[in-house]
Amino acid sequence: MEPKVKDLLEEYAELERGVQELISAQCRDACELCTACCCRADICEEALLSPFLRALHGRKELESDRYGFLTETGCVLEIGRPPICYEFFCSESLVAQPDDLHRDLLRILGRLPTHAGENASGDVHLVEILHEEQLEKAAFQRVKKQLQEAVEALNGIRIFFNEGTLSEQAGRVLRKITVLAND
Ligand code: SF4
Ligand code: SF4
């Protein structure tokens, strides 16, 4: 695999792990009590279609046709989940947050994997590139910059969730990501 792709995989994996850890902590109370299921096998399948996500999770097939990668203990994909898996928050999980600022930051947090890979090949997201040859010609500089912004935002949100403070620098990058998301 092209060294530039390998490099992106490592940075994206670190971002995804951080996003997943924080979302799990913020939504644990709501999700533990939940009897609904917001996972869908057709979304899981997207993780098999994408060469970038496949390189992250290393799976070749779903755990089951009906539930995709969802098992009794949760999603079996440690990393390499489609970004929508982080972007979706049901109303219960949002209501469970202490206030509007926590809700807003949770939404931005869930959008960071999407932000990181946007427009990697024309207007195609990094995880939506379907051919390895196209992946090797991706806009690496752009994606690296977006990844750095996403990691900076992640660190700022982590500090806010842990300590209740948000630095000016973190506020700037969060505003930028929010503005781009609303374009
Ligand atoms: S995100 Fe909402 S629907 Fe999904 S498991 Fe958590 S509480 Fe349930
Ligand atoms: S979190 Fe895992 S099981 Fe749920 S939709 Fe995403 S890939 Fe599938």
Short mmCIF file of N, CA and C and ligand atoms in Angstrom, two decimals, residues 38-41 43-45 47 67-71 74-77 80-82 84-85, ligand 2:
data_model
loop_
_atom_site.label_atom_id
_atom_site.label_comp_id
_atom_site.label_asym_id
_atom_site.label_seq_id
_atom_site.Cartn_x
_atom_site.Cartn_y
_atom_site.Cartn_z
N CYS A 38 -30.22 1.28 16.75
CA CYS A 38 -30.01 2.28 15.70
C CYS A 38 -28.97 1.80 14.68
N CYS A 39 -28.46 0.58 14.81
CA CYS A 39 -27.54 0.04 13.82
C CYS A 39 -28.33 -0.65 12.70
N ARG A 40 -27.78 -0.59 11.50
CA ARG A 40 -28.46 -1.22 10.37
C ARG A 40 -27.45 -1.96 9.52
N ALA A 41 -27.84 -3.17 9.06
CA ALA A 41 -26.90 -4.00 8.27
C ALA A 41 -26.46 -3.29 6.99
N ILE A 43 -25.87 -0.18 6.61
CA ILE A 43 -24.79 0.76 6.95
C ILE A 43 -23.50 -0.03 7.18
N CYS A 44 -23.63 -1.17 7.88
CA CYS A 44 -22.44 -2.02 8.11
C CYS A 44 -21.79 -2.40 6.77
N GLU A 45 -22.62 -2.66 5.78
CA GLU A 45 -22.10 -3.08 4.46
C GLU A 45 -21.20 -2.01 3.84
N ALA A 47 -19.02 -0.43 5.24
CA ALA A 47 -17.66 -0.64 5.75
C ALA A 47 -16.91 -1.71 4.97
N TYR A 67 -27.93 -8.61 11.12
CA TYR A 67 -27.45 -7.56 12.02
C TYR A 67 -26.11 -6.95 11.62
N GLY A 68 -25.59 -7.38 10.51
CA GLY A 68 -24.34 -6.79 10.05
C GLY A 68 -23.19 -7.07 11.02
N PHE A 69 -22.59 -6.00 11.51
CA PHE A 69 -21.47 -6.14 12.46
C PHE A 69 -21.93 -6.04 13.91
N LEU A 70 -23.26 -5.92 14.10
CA LEU A 70 -23.77 -5.79 15.47
C LEU A 70 -23.93 -7.16 16.12
N THR A 71 -23.39 -7.32 17.32
CA THR A 71 -23.54 -8.57 18.06
C THR A 71 -24.13 -8.24 19.44
N GLY A 74 -22.31 -5.55 21.13
CA GLY A 74 -22.12 -4.29 20.41
C GLY A 74 -21.47 -4.49 19.06
N CYS A 75 -20.97 -3.41 18.49
CA CYS A 75 -20.35 -3.48 17.16
C CYS A 75 -18.99 -4.17 17.27
N VAL A 76 -18.76 -5.15 16.38
CA VAL A 76 -17.48 -5.87 16.43
C VAL A 76 -16.33 -5.09 15.79
N LEU A 77 -16.67 -4.02 15.06
CA LEU A 77 -15.59 -3.25 14.43
C LEU A 77 -14.98 -2.31 15.47
N GLY A 80 -12.84 1.53 11.78
CA GLY A 80 -13.25 1.30 10.40
C GLY A 80 -14.76 1.30 10.24
N ARG A 81 -15.48 1.91 11.21
CA ARG A 81 -16.93 2.02 11.06
C ARG A 81 -17.24 3.18 10.11
N PRO A 82 -18.33 3.09 9.36
CA PRO A 82 -18.70 4.23 8.51
C PRO A 82 -18.90 5.48 9.37
N ILE A 84 -21.08 7.71 9.46
CA ILE A 84 -22.46 7.94 9.90
C ILE A 84 -22.71 7.29 11.26
N CYS A 85 -21.97 6.22 11.58
CA CYS A 85 -22.14 5.53 12.87
C CYS A 85 -21.80 6.48 14.02
S1 SF4 B 2 -21.80 0.87 14.68
FE1 SF4 B 2 -21.08 -1.07 13.78
S2 SF4 B 2 -22.89 -2.42 13.86
FE2 SF4 B 2 -23.63 -0.31 14.09
S3 SF4 B 2 -24.17 0.37 11.98
FE3 SF4 B 2 -22.06 1.01 12.43
S4 SF4 B 2 -20.77 -0.63 11.61
FE4 SF4 B 2 -22.85 -1.45 11.82
#
